[in-house]
JSON list of C-alpha atoms in Angstrom, two decimals:
[
{"chain": "A", "resi": 1, "resn": "MET", "atom": "CA", "xyz": [-0.07, 0.14, 0.02]},
{"chain": "A", "resi": 2, "resn": "ALA", "atom": "CA", "xyz": [1.39, 3.38, -0.92]},
{"chain": "A", "resi": 3, "resn": "ARG", "atom": "CA", "xyz": [2.33, 5.76, 1.99]},
{"chain": "A", "resi": 4, "resn": "ASP", "atom": "CA", "xyz": [0.38, 8.84, 2.24]},
{"chain": "A", "resi": 5, "resn": "GLN", "atom": "CA", "xyz": [2.54, 11.66, 1.29]},
{"chain": "A", "resi": 6, "resn": "SER", "atom": "CA", "xyz": [0.83, 13.85, 3.76]},
{"chain": "A", "resi": 7, "resn": "ASP", "atom": "CA", "xyz": [2.65, 11.98, 6.45]},
{"chain": "A", "resi": 8, "resn": "ASP", "atom": "CA", "xyz": [5.82, 13.24, 4.94]},
{"chain": "A", "resi": 9, "resn": "PRO", "atom": "CA", "xyz": [7.10, 16.15, 7.09]},
{"chain": "A", "resi": 10, "resn": "GLN", "atom": "CA", "xyz": [8.47, 17.85, 3.68]},
{"chain": "A", "resi": 11, "resn": "ASN", "atom": "CA", "xyz": [4.91, 17.62, 2.28]},
{"chain": "A", "resi": 12, "resn": "PRO", "atom": "CA", "xyz": [3.19, 21.06, 2.52]},
{"chain": "A", "resi": 13, "resn": "PHE", "atom": "CA", "xyz": [0.11, 19.33, 3.71]},
{"chain": "A", "resi": 14, "resn": "PHE", "atom": "CA", "xyz": [1.84, 17.58, 6.75]},
{"chain": "A", "resi": 15, "resn": "LEU", "atom": "CA", "xyz": [0.43, 18.50, 9.92]},
{"chain": "A", "resi": 16, "resn": "HIS", "atom": "CA", "xyz": [2.58, 17.88, 13.09]},
{"chain": "A", "resi": 17, "resn": "GLY", "atom": "CA", "xyz": [1.14, 16.39, 16.26]},
{"chain": "A", "resi": 18, "resn": "ALA", "atom": "CA", "xyz": [1.71, 19.51, 18.07]},
{"chain": "A", "resi": 19, "resn": "ASP", "atom": "CA", "xyz": [-0.47, 21.50, 15.59]},
{"chain": "A", "resi": 20, "resn": "HIS", "atom": "CA", "xyz": [-3.90, 22.26, 16.72]},
{"chain": "A", "resi": 21, "resn": "PRO", "atom": "CA", "xyz": [-6.73, 24.68, 15.88]},
{"chain": "A", "resi": 22, "resn": "SER", "atom": "CA", "xyz": [-6.14, 26.71, 19.07]},
{"chain": "A", "resi": 23, "resn": "LEU", "atom": "CA", "xyz": [-2.42, 27.49, 18.33]},
{"chain": "A", "resi": 24, "resn": "VAL", "atom": "CA", "xyz": [-1.60, 31.21, 18.35]},
{"chain": "A", "resi": 25, "resn": "LEU", "atom": "CA", "xyz": [1.21, 31.87, 15.95]},
{"chain": "A", "resi": 26, "resn": "VAL", "atom": "CA", "xyz": [2.19, 35.52, 16.80]},
{"chain": "A", "resi": 27, "resn": "SER", "atom": "CA", "xyz": [2.08, 37.42, 20.01]},
{"chain": "A", "resi": 28, "resn": "ASN", "atom": "CA", "xyz": [0.64, 40.86, 18.62]},
{"chain": "A", "resi": 29, "resn": "LEU", "atom": "CA", "xyz": [-2.90, 40.39, 17.19]},
{"chain": "A", "resi": 30, "resn": "LEU", "atom": "CA", "xyz": [-3.75, 42.28, 14.12]},
{"chain": "A", "resi": 31, "resn": "ASN", "atom": "CA", "xyz": [-6.00, 45.26, 15.17]},
{"chain": "A", "resi": 32, "resn": "GLY", "atom": "CA", "xyz": [-6.25, 46.98, 11.89]},
{"chain": "A", "resi": 33, "resn": "ASN", "atom": "CA", "xyz": [-3.36, 49.53, 12.52]},
{"chain": "A", "resi": 34, "resn": "ASN", "atom": "CA", "xyz": [-0.35, 47.04, 12.80]},
{"chain": "A", "resi": 35, "resn": "TYR", "atom": "CA", "xyz": [-0.87, 45.17, 9.46]},
{"chain": "A", "resi": 36, "resn": "ASN", "atom": "CA", "xyz": [2.66, 45.53, 8.21]},
{"chain": "A", "resi": 37, "resn": "THR", "atom": "CA", "xyz": [4.41, 44.15, 11.33]},
{"chain": "A", "resi": 38, "resn": "TRP", "atom": "CA", "xyz": [1.67, 41.40, 11.78]},
{"chain": "A", "resi": 39, "resn": "GLU", "atom": "CA", "xyz": [2.15, 40.32, 8.15]},
{"chain": "A", "resi": 40, "resn": "ARG", "atom": "CA", "xyz": [5.84, 39.99, 8.72]},
{"chain": "A", "resi": 41, "resn": "ALA", "atom": "CA", "xyz": [5.28, 37.81, 11.92]},
{"chain": "A", "resi": 42, "resn": "ILE", "atom": "CA", "xyz": [2.60, 35.69, 10.31]},
{"chain": "A", "resi": 43, "resn": "LYS", "atom": "CA", "xyz": [4.75, 34.85, 7.24]},
{"chain": "A", "resi": 44, "resn": "ILE", "atom": "CA", "xyz": [7.68, 33.86, 9.32]},
{"chain": "A", "resi": 45, "resn": "ALA", "atom": "CA", "xyz": [5.52, 31.65, 11.60]},
{"chain": "A", "resi": 46, "resn": "LEU", "atom": "CA", "xyz": [3.87, 29.94, 8.43]},
{"chain": "A", "resi": 47, "resn": "THR", "atom": "CA", "xyz": [7.27, 29.49, 6.63]},
{"chain": "A", "resi": 48, "resn": "VAL", "atom": "CA", "xyz": [8.25, 27.60, 9.93]},
{"chain": "A", "resi": 49, "resn": "LYS", "atom": "CA", "xyz": [5.45, 25.49, 9.61]},
{"chain": "A", "resi": 50, "resn": "ASN", "atom": "CA", "xyz": [5.89, 24.91, 5.77]},
{"chain": "A", "resi": 51, "resn": "LYS", "atom": "CA", "xyz": [2.51, 26.54, 5.22]},
{"chain": "A", "resi": 52, "resn": "LEU", "atom": "CA", "xyz": [3.17, 29.78, 3.54]},
{"chain": "A", "resi": 53, "resn": "GLY", "atom": "CA", "xyz": [1.86, 28.22, 0.40]},
{"chain": "A", "resi": 54, "resn": "SER", "atom": "CA", "xyz": [-1.51, 28.00, 1.84]},
{"chain": "A", "resi": 55, "resn": "ILE", "atom": "CA", "xyz": [-1.89, 31.87, 1.70]},
{"chain": "A", "resi": 56, "resn": "ASP", "atom": "CA", "xyz": [0.05, 32.89, -1.36]},
{"chain": "A", "resi": 57, "resn": "GLY", "atom": "CA", "xyz": [-1.68, 30.83, -3.97]},
{"chain": "A", "resi": 58, "resn": "SER", "atom": "CA", "xyz": [0.95, 28.15, -4.29]},
{"chain": "A", "resi": 59, "resn": "TYR", "atom": "CA", "xyz": [-1.50, 25.41, -3.66]},
{"chain": "A", "resi": 60, "resn": "ASP", "atom": "CA", "xyz": [-4.66, 25.61, -5.40]},
{"chain": "A", "resi": 61, "resn": "GLN", "atom": "CA", "xyz": [-7.47, 23.38, -4.15]},
{"chain": "A", "resi": 62, "resn": "PRO", "atom": "CA", "xyz": [-7.48, 20.00, -5.67]},
{"chain": "A", "resi": 63, "resn": "SER", "atom": "CA", "xyz": [-10.70, 18.43, -7.29]},
{"chain": "A", "resi": 64, "resn": "ASN", "atom": "CA", "xyz": [-12.57, 16.20, -5.03]},
{"chain": "A", "resi": 65, "resn": "THR", "atom": "CA", "xyz": [-11.15, 13.01, -6.86]},
{"chain": "A", "resi": 66, "resn": "ASP", "atom": "CA", "xyz": [-7.76, 14.10, -6.38]},
{"chain": "A", "resi": 67, "resn": "SER", "atom": "CA", "xyz": [-5.74, 11.95, -3.79]},
{"chain": "A", "resi": 68, "resn": "HIS", "atom": "CA", "xyz": [-4.61, 15.02, -1.90]},
{"chain": "A", "resi": 69, "resn": "ALA", "atom": "CA", "xyz": [-7.96, 16.60, -1.46]},
{"chain": "A", "resi": 70, "resn": "ALA", "atom": "CA", "xyz": [-8.52, 15.52, 2.15]},
{"chain": "A", "resi": 71, "resn": "ALA", "atom": "CA", "xyz": [-5.20, 16.36, 3.17]},
{"chain": "A", "resi": 72, "resn": "TRP", "atom": "CA", "xyz": [-5.41, 19.91, 1.47]},
{"chain": "A", "resi": 73, "resn": "SER", "atom": "CA", "xyz": [-8.79, 20.39, 3.32]},
{"chain": "A", "resi": 74, "resn": "ARG", "atom": "CA", "xyz": [-7.32, 19.60, 6.65]},
{"chain": "A", "resi": 75, "resn": "CYS", "atom": "CA", "xyz": [-4.38, 21.83, 6.02]},
{"chain": "A", "resi": 76, "resn": "ASN", "atom": "CA", "xyz": [-6.64, 24.65, 4.94]},
{"chain": "A", "resi": 77, "resn": "SER", "atom": "CA", "xyz": [-8.85, 24.29, 7.71]},
{"chain": "A", "resi": 78, "resn": "MET", "atom": "CA", "xyz": [-5.94, 24.35, 10.16]},
{"chain": "A", "resi": 79, "resn": "VAL", "atom": "CA", "xyz": [-4.40, 27.58, 8.72]},
{"chain": "A", "resi": 80, "resn": "ILE", "atom": "CA", "xyz": [-7.81, 29.39, 8.81]},
{"chain": "A", "resi": 81, "resn": "SER", "atom": "CA", "xyz": [-7.91, 28.55, 12.48]},
{"chain": "A", "resi": 82, "resn": "TRP", "atom": "CA", "xyz": [-4.26, 29.96, 12.96]},
{"chain": "A", "resi": 83, "resn": "LEU", "atom": "CA", "xyz": [-5.26, 33.07, 11.00]},
{"chain": "A", "resi": 84, "resn": "LEU", "atom": "CA", "xyz": [-8.56, 33.56, 13.01]},
{"chain": "A", "resi": 85, "resn": "ASN", "atom": "CA", "xyz": [-6.47, 33.13, 16.25]},
{"chain": "A", "resi": 86, "resn": "ALA", "atom": "CA", "xyz": [-4.09, 35.89, 14.98]},
{"chain": "A", "resi": 87, "resn": "VAL", "atom": "CA", "xyz": [-6.57, 38.77, 14.59]},
{"chain": "A", "resi": 88, "resn": "THR", "atom": "CA", "xyz": [-8.80, 40.34, 17.25]},
{"chain": "A", "resi": 89, "resn": "LYS", "atom": "CA", "xyz": [-12.34, 38.99, 17.74]},
{"chain": "A", "resi": 90, "resn": "GLU", "atom": "CA", "xyz": [-13.88, 41.86, 15.78]},
{"chain": "A", "resi": 91, "resn": "ILE", "atom": "CA", "xyz": [-12.00, 40.98, 12.61]},
{"chain": "A", "resi": 92, "resn": "ALA", "atom": "CA", "xyz": [-12.23, 37.28, 13.34]},
{"chain": "A", "resi": 93, "resn": "ASP", "atom": "CA", "xyz": [-16.00, 37.61, 13.08]},
{"chain": "A", "resi": 94, "resn": "SER", "atom": "CA", "xyz": [-15.83, 39.16, 9.66]},
{"chain": "A", "resi": 95, "resn": "LEU", "atom": "CA", "xyz": [-13.79, 36.26, 8.27]},
{"chain": "A", "resi": 96, "resn": "LEU", "atom": "CA", "xyz": [-15.62, 33.11, 9.66]},
{"chain": "A", "resi": 97, "resn": "TYR", "atom": "CA", "xyz": [-17.34, 32.39, 6.38]},
{"chain": "A", "resi": 98, "resn": "HIS", "atom": "CA", "xyz": [-14.35, 32.42, 3.90]},
{"chain": "A", "resi": 99, "resn": "GLU", "atom": "CA", "xyz": [-13.82, 29.00, 2.45]},
{"chain": "A", "resi": 100, "resn": "SER", "atom": "CA", "xyz": [-10.06, 29.21, 2.19]},
{"chain": "A", "resi": 101, "resn": "ALA", "atom": "CA", "xyz": [-6.86, 30.44, 3.95]},
{"chain": "A", "resi": 102, "resn": "GLN", "atom": "CA", "xyz": [-5.79, 32.18, 0.82]},
{"chain": "A", "resi": 103, "resn": "SER", "atom": "CA", "xyz": [-9.23, 34.01, 0.64]},
{"chain": "A", "resi": 104, "resn": "ILE", "atom": "CA", "xyz": [-8.82, 35.41, 4.08]},
{"chain": "A", "resi": 105, "resn": "TRP", "atom": "CA", "xyz": [-5.22, 36.36, 3.53]},
{"chain": "A", "resi": 106, "resn": "THR", "atom": "CA", "xyz": [-6.26, 38.35, 0.37]},
{"chain": "A", "resi": 107, "resn": "ASN", "atom": "CA", "xyz": [-9.15, 39.94, 2.15]},
{"chain": "A", "resi": 108, "resn": "LEU", "atom": "CA", "xyz": [-6.97, 41.11, 4.97]},
{"chain": "A", "resi": 109, "resn": "GLN", "atom": "CA", "xyz": [-4.49, 42.66, 2.41]},
{"chain": "A", "resi": 110, "resn": "LEU", "atom": "CA", "xyz": [-7.11, 44.50, 0.58]},
{"chain": "A", "resi": 111, "resn": "ARG", "atom": "CA", "xyz": [-8.55, 45.87, 3.84]},
{"chain": "A", "resi": 112, "resn": "TYR", "atom": "CA", "xyz": [-5.35, 46.87, 5.75]},
{"chain": "A", "resi": 113, "resn": "GLN", "atom": "CA", "xyz": [-2.53, 47.18, 3.59]},
{"chain": "A", "resi": 114, "resn": "GLN", "atom": "CA", "xyz": [-2.20, 50.98, 3.08]},
{"chain": "A", "resi": 115, "resn": "SER", "atom": "CA", "xyz": [-0.78, 52.34, -0.29]},
{"chain": "A", "resi": 116, "resn": "ASN", "atom": "CA", "xyz": [2.76, 53.30, -0.13]},
{"chain": "A", "resi": 117, "resn": "ALA", "atom": "CA", "xyz": [2.79, 57.04, -0.25]},
{"chain": "A", "resi": 118, "resn": "PRO", "atom": "CA", "xyz": [0.44, 57.71, 2.71]},
{"chain": "A", "resi": 119, "resn": "ARG", "atom": "CA", "xyz": [2.27, 54.95, 4.97]},
{"chain": "A", "resi": 120, "resn": "ILE", "atom": "CA", "xyz": [5.71, 56.15, 3.96]},
{"chain": "A", "resi": 121, "resn": "TYR", "atom": "CA", "xyz": [4.64, 59.83, 4.89]},
{"chain": "A", "resi": 122, "resn": "GLN", "atom": "CA", "xyz": [3.12, 58.52, 8.20]},
{"chain": "A", "resi": 123, "resn": "LEU", "atom": "CA", "xyz": [6.25, 56.30, 9.23]},
{"chain": "A", "resi": 124, "resn": "LYS", "atom": "CA", "xyz": [8.58, 59.38, 8.27]},
{"chain": "A", "resi": 125, "resn": "GLN", "atom": "CA", "xyz": [6.39, 61.77, 10.32]},
{"chain": "A", "resi": 126, "resn": "SER", "atom": "CA", "xyz": [6.56, 59.31, 13.36]},
{"chain": "A", "resi": 127, "resn": "MET", "atom": "CA", "xyz": [10.39, 58.98, 13.02]},
{"chain": "A", "resi": 128, "resn": "ASN", "atom": "CA", "xyz": [10.75, 62.87, 12.81]},
{"chain": "A", "resi": 129, "resn": "ASN", "atom": "CA", "xyz": [8.55, 63.29, 15.92]},
{"chain": "A", "resi": 130, "resn": "LEU", "atom": "CA", "xyz": [9.77, 60.72, 17.96]},
{"chain": "A", "resi": 131, "resn": "VAL", "atom": "CA", "xyz": [12.01, 61.87, 20.94]},
{"chain": "A", "resi": 132, "resn": "GLN", "atom": "CA", "xyz": [13.23, 60.03, 23.99]},
{"chain": "A", "resi": 133, "resn": "GLY", "atom": "CA", "xyz": [11.22, 61.94, 26.81]},
{"chain": "A", "resi": 134, "resn": "SER", "atom": "CA", "xyz": [10.56, 59.51, 29.69]},
{"chain": "A", "resi": 135, "resn": "LEU", "atom": "CA", "xyz": [11.62, 56.40, 27.79]},
{"chain": "A", "resi": 136, "resn": "SER", "atom": "CA", "xyz": [14.92, 54.63, 28.63]},
{"chain": "A", "resi": 137, "resn": "ILE", "atom": "CA", "xyz": [17.65, 54.39, 25.92]},
{"chain": "A", "resi": 138, "resn": "ASN", "atom": "CA", "xyz": [16.71, 50.90, 24.94]},
{"chain": "A", "resi": 139, "resn": "ALA", "atom": "CA", "xyz": [13.10, 51.69, 24.61]},
{"chain": "A", "resi": 140, "resn": "PHE", "atom": "CA", "xyz": [13.67, 54.65, 22.59]},
{"chain": "A", "resi": 141, "resn": "TYR", "atom": "CA", "xyz": [15.96, 52.92, 20.32]},
{"chain": "A", "resi": 142, "resn": "THR", "atom": "CA", "xyz": [13.68, 49.91, 20.12]},
{"chain": "A", "resi": 143, "resn": "ARG", "atom": "CA", "xyz": [10.65, 52.23, 19.03]},
{"chain": "A", "resi": 144, "resn": "MET", "atom": "CA", "xyz": [12.99, 53.99, 16.60]},
{"chain": "A", "resi": 145, "resn": "LYS", "atom": "CA", "xyz": [14.25, 50.79, 14.93]},
{"chain": "A", "resi": 146, "resn": "THR", "atom": "CA", "xyz": [10.75, 49.28, 14.58]},
{"chain": "A", "resi": 147, "resn": "ILE", "atom": "CA", "xyz": [9.51, 52.47, 12.67]},
{"chain": "A", "resi": 148, "resn": "ARG", "atom": "CA", "xyz": [12.70, 52.18, 10.46]},
{"chain": "A", "resi": 149, "resn": "ASP", "atom": "CA", "xyz": [12.40, 48.59, 9.79]},
{"chain": "A", "resi": 150, "resn": "ASP", "atom": "CA", "xyz": [8.55, 49.05, 8.70]},
{"chain": "A", "resi": 151, "resn": "LEU", "atom": "CA", "xyz": [9.88, 51.95, 6.52]},
{"chain": "A", "resi": 152, "resn": "LYS", "atom": "CA", "xyz": [12.38, 49.67, 4.90]},
{"chain": "A", "resi": 153, "resn": "THR", "atom": "CA", "xyz": [9.77, 47.50, 3.71]},
{"chain": "A", "resi": 154, "resn": "TYR", "atom": "CA", "xyz": [8.47, 49.94, 1.39]},
{"chain": "A", "resi": 155, "resn": "GLN", "atom": "CA", "xyz": [12.05, 50.70, -0.07]},
{"chain": "A", "resi": 156, "resn": "PRO", "atom": "CA", "xyz": [12.85, 48.53, -3.38]},
{"chain": "A", "resi": 157, "resn": "ALA", "atom": "CA", "xyz": [15.13, 45.76, -2.89]},
{"chain": "A", "resi": 158, "resn": "PRO", "atom": "CA", "xyz": [18.72, 46.63, -4.06]},
{"chain": "A", "resi": 159, "resn": "THR", "atom": "CA", "xyz": [19.98, 44.54, -7.07]},
{"chain": "A", "resi": 160, "resn": "CYS", "atom": "CA", "xyz": [23.40, 46.33, -7.37]},
{"chain": "A", "resi": 161, "resn": "HIS", "atom": "CA", "xyz": [26.33, 45.13, -5.08]},
{"chain": "A", "resi": 162, "resn": "CYS", "atom": "CA", "xyz": [28.91, 47.68, -6.54]},
{"chain": "A", "resi": 163, "resn": "GLY", "atom": "CA", "xyz": [30.54, 50.31, -4.30]},
{"chain": "A", "resi": 164, "resn": "ASN", "atom": "CA", "xyz": [27.67, 52.74, -4.88]},
{"chain": "A", "resi": 165, "resn": "MET", "atom": "CA", "xyz": [25.31, 50.51, -3.20]},
{"chain": "A", "resi": 166, "resn": "LYS", "atom": "CA", "xyz": [27.79, 50.36, -0.44]},
{"chain": "A", "resi": 167, "resn": "ALA", "atom": "CA", "xyz": [28.00, 54.15, -0.13]},
{"chain": "A", "resi": 168, "resn": "TRP", "atom": "CA", "xyz": [24.15, 54.29, -0.20]},
{"chain": "A", "resi": 169, "resn": "ASN", "atom": "CA", "xyz": [23.72, 51.89, 2.82]},
{"chain": "A", "resi": 170, "resn": "ASP", "atom": "CA", "xyz": [26.40, 53.71, 4.73]},
{"chain": "A", "resi": 171, "resn": "TYR", "atom": "CA", "xyz": [24.39, 56.93, 4.25]},
{"chain": "A", "resi": 172, "resn": "GLN", "atom": "CA", "xyz": [21.22, 55.34, 5.27]},
{"chain": "A", "resi": 173, "resn": "GLU", "atom": "CA", "xyz": [22.93, 54.12, 8.51]},
{"chain": "A", "resi": 174, "resn": "GLN", "atom": "CA", "xyz": [24.60, 57.51, 9.17]},
{"chain": "A", "resi": 175, "resn": "GLU", "atom": "CA", "xyz": [20.87, 59.09, 8.89]},
{"chain": "A", "resi": 176, "resn": "PHE", "atom": "CA", "xyz": [19.47, 56.72, 11.29]},
{"chain": "A", "resi": 177, "resn": "VAL", "atom": "CA", "xyz": [22.43, 57.58, 13.76]},
{"chain": "A", "resi": 178, "resn": "MET", "atom": "CA", "xyz": [21.71, 61.26, 13.23]},
{"chain": "A", "resi": 179, "resn": "THR", "atom": "CA", "xyz": [17.94, 60.95, 13.76]},
{"chain": "A", "resi": 180, "resn": "PHE", "atom": "CA", "xyz": [18.66, 58.87, 17.07]},
{"chain": "A", "resi": 181, "resn": "LEU", "atom": "CA", "xyz": [21.06, 61.32, 18.57]},
{"chain": "A", "resi": 182, "resn": "MET", "atom": "CA", "xyz": [18.70, 64.14, 17.86]},
{"chain": "A", "resi": 183, "resn": "GLY", "atom": "CA", "xyz": [15.97, 62.48, 19.72]},
{"chain": "A", "resi": 184, "resn": "LEU", "atom": "CA", "xyz": [17.97, 62.01, 22.65]},
{"chain": "A", "resi": 185, "resn": "ASN", "atom": "CA", "xyz": [17.13, 64.05, 25.68]},
{"chain": "A", "resi": 186, "resn": "PRO", "atom": "CA", "xyz": [19.27, 67.37, 26.23]},
{"chain": "A", "resi": 187, "resn": "SER", "atom": "CA", "xyz": [20.94, 65.46, 29.18]},
{"chain": "A", "resi": 188, "resn": "TYR", "atom": "CA", "xyz": [22.90, 63.29, 26.75]},
{"chain": "A", "resi": 189, "resn": "ALA", "atom": "CA", "xyz": [24.36, 66.34, 25.18]},
{"chain": "A", "resi": 190, "resn": "ALA", "atom": "CA", "xyz": [27.91, 65.73, 26.23]},
{"chain": "A", "resi": 191, "resn": "VAL", "atom": "CA", "xyz": [27.90, 62.12, 25.07]},
{"chain": "A", "resi": 192, "resn": "ARG", "atom": "CA", "xyz": [26.13, 63.15, 21.71]},
{"chain": "A", "resi": 193, "resn": "ALA", "atom": "CA", "xyz": [28.86, 65.93, 21.18]},
{"chain": "A", "resi": 194, "resn": "GLN", "atom": "CA", "xyz": [31.53, 63.12, 21.71]},
{"chain": "A", "resi": 195, "resn": "ILE", "atom": "CA", "xyz": [30.12, 60.83, 19.21]},
{"chain": "A", "resi": 196, "resn": "LEU", "atom": "CA", "xyz": [29.69, 63.56, 16.76]},
{"chain": "A", "resi": 197, "resn": "MET", "atom": "CA", "xyz": [33.33, 64.38, 17.00]},
{"chain": "A", "resi": 198, "resn": "MET", "atom": "CA", "xyz": [34.60, 61.02, 16.30]},
{"chain": "A", "resi": 199, "resn": "GLU", "atom": "CA", "xyz": [36.53, 60.88, 13.03]},
{"chain": "A", "resi": 200, "resn": "CYS", "atom": "CA", "xyz": [35.24, 57.60, 11.98]},
{"chain": "A", "resi": 201, "resn": "SER", "atom": "CA", "xyz": [31.53, 57.11, 11.41]},
{"chain": "A", "resi": 202, "resn": "LEU", "atom": "CA", "xyz": [30.17, 54.59, 13.86]},
{"chain": "A", "resi": 203, "resn": "SER", "atom": "CA", "xyz": [27.20, 52.33, 13.34]},
{"chain": "A", "resi": 204, "resn": "ILE", "atom": "CA", "xyz": [23.86, 52.54, 14.87]},
{"chain": "A", "resi": 205, "resn": "LEU", "atom": "CA", "xyz": [24.46, 49.60, 17.08]},
{"chain": "A", "resi": 206, "resn": "LYS", "atom": "CA", "xyz": [27.59, 51.03, 18.18]},
{"chain": "A", "resi": 207, "resn": "VAL", "atom": "CA", "xyz": [26.26, 54.35, 18.98]},
{"chain": "A", "resi": 208, "resn": "PHE", "atom": "CA", "xyz": [23.47, 52.92, 20.89]},
{"chain": "A", "resi": 209, "resn": "LEU", "atom": "CA", "xyz": [25.89, 50.91, 23.06]},
{"chain": "A", "resi": 210, "resn": "LEU", "atom": "CA", "xyz": [27.92, 53.96, 23.93]},
{"chain": "A", "resi": 211, "resn": "VAL", "atom": "CA", "xyz": [24.66, 55.82, 24.84]},
{"chain": "A", "resi": 212, "resn": "VAL", "atom": "CA", "xyz": [23.38, 52.81, 26.88]},
{"chain": "A", "resi": 213, "resn": "GLN", "atom": "CA", "xyz": [26.80, 52.70, 28.70]},
{"chain": "A", "resi": 214, "resn": "GLU", "atom": "CA", "xyz": [26.45, 56.29, 29.60]},
{"chain": "A", "resi": 215, "resn": "GLU", "atom": "CA", "xyz": [22.85, 55.72, 30.92]},
{"chain": "A", "resi": 216, "resn": "ARG", "atom": "CA", "xyz": [24.36, 52.91, 32.99]},
{"chain": "A", "resi": 217, "resn": "HIS", "atom": "CA", "xyz": [27.05, 54.93, 34.38]},
{"chain": "A", "resi": 218, "resn": "ARG", "atom": "CA", "xyz": [24.50, 57.72, 35.49]},
{"chain": "A", "resi": 219, "resn": "ALA", "atom": "CA", "xyz": [22.45, 54.90, 37.37]},
{"chain": "A", "resi": 220, "resn": "ILE", "atom": "CA", "xyz": [25.40, 53.87, 39.20]},
{"chain": "A", "resi": 221, "resn": "GLY", "atom": "CA", "xyz": [26.55, 57.41, 40.00]},
{"chain": "A", "resi": 222, "resn": "PHE", "atom": "CA", "xyz": [22.91, 58.29, 41.32]},
{"chain": "A", "resi": 223, "resn": "ASP", "atom": "CA", "xyz": [22.93, 55.33, 43.63]},
{"chain": "A", "resi": 224, "resn": "ALA", "atom": "CA", "xyz": [26.31, 56.23, 44.90]},
{"chain": "A", "resi": 225, "resn": "HIS", "atom": "CA", "xyz": [25.37, 59.87, 45.41]},
{"chain": "A", "resi": 226, "resn": "ALA", "atom": "CA", "xyz": [22.27, 58.77, 47.12]},
{"chain": "A", "resi": 227, "resn": "GLU", "atom": "CA", "xyz": [24.31, 56.83, 49.70]},
{"chain": "A", "resi": 228, "resn": "THR", "atom": "CA", "xyz": [26.97, 59.57, 50.12]},
{"chain": "A", "resi": 229, "resn": "GLY", "atom": "CA", "xyz": [24.11, 62.18, 50.32]},
{"chain": "A", "resi": 230, "resn": "GLN", "atom": "CA", "xyz": [22.81, 60.16, 53.47]},
{"chain": "A", "resi": 231, "resn": "GLY", "atom": "CA", "xyz": [26.15, 60.14, 54.95]},
{"chain": "A", "resi": 232, "resn": "SER", "atom": "CA", "xyz": [26.86, 63.76, 54.22]},
{"chain": "A", "resi": 233, "resn": "GLY", "atom": "CA", "xyz": [23.57, 64.71, 55.46]},
{"chain": "A", "resi": 234, "resn": "SER", "atom": "CA", "xyz": [24.32, 63.00, 58.76]},
{"chain": "A", "resi": 235, "resn": "SER", "atom": "CA", "xyz": [27.78, 64.96, 58.83]},
{"chain": "A", "resi": 236, "resn": "VAL", "atom": "CA", "xyz": [25.90, 68.31, 58.32]},
{"chain": "A", "resi": 237, "resn": "ALA", "atom": "CA", "xyz": [23.78, 67.52, 61.30]},
{"chain": "A", "resi": 238, "resn": "LEU", "atom": "CA", "xyz": [26.56, 66.60, 63.50]},
{"chain": "A", "resi": 239, "resn": "THR", "atom": "CA", "xyz": [28.53, 69.76, 62.64]},
{"chain": "A", "resi": 240, "resn": "GLN", "atom": "CA", "xyz": [25.35, 71.77, 63.34]},
{"chain": "A", "resi": 241, "resn": "GLY", "atom": "CA", "xyz": [24.81, 70.06, 66.51]},
{"chain": "A", "resi": 242, "resn": "ARG", "atom": "CA", "xyz": [28.34, 70.90, 67.63]},
{"chain": "A", "resi": 243, "resn": "ARG", "atom": "CA", "xyz": [27.74, 74.56, 67.05]}
]
């Protein structure tokens, strides 16, 4: 008897024993305002599951007489469940009667994928307006990098690997460095000036580490000052008592 190919882990219709309809593939559910990052996360998760073909049209529904019809149906229903679990309840309710995972995916793209120009404008505006404020250096950097990575998805993929492309990438990196430094609180003016005076251009990661190091030194200094302040306060009290 021929072995069912759907039992082969390499087969796109294969379902592992750990796969179940209640599985949640992503931590942040689609709420209508986070489509780009959600789409990226879902694609990564489905690629790991070898199920990306269920949403991109790679696997058309076979005829009822096809030997893979049952396997396709099980796989399709499983991916539908995963997609419904990855969106808010309000969005999920509007998708319940779609017959295929691909149909759900297309529907979500049409509803929430914004056209390039407005989205690019929105992201650049968010980047320019972002300042550290009450955020830690790590939280500020993470928020800025998230916006930058989202913005990069709208840039055409480079096909040239010549020196000009390296120069362009270096320029983009320095633009990010400058935006990061400009968004820091005024209290970091000294470390910002030191970085800008360096002869060689630093990567954004190196700049981030330098600023984080400064933040940690301040935290240590604050603790030491607090302890010293208690001691000096006692000394002042003692001096006043002697008078």
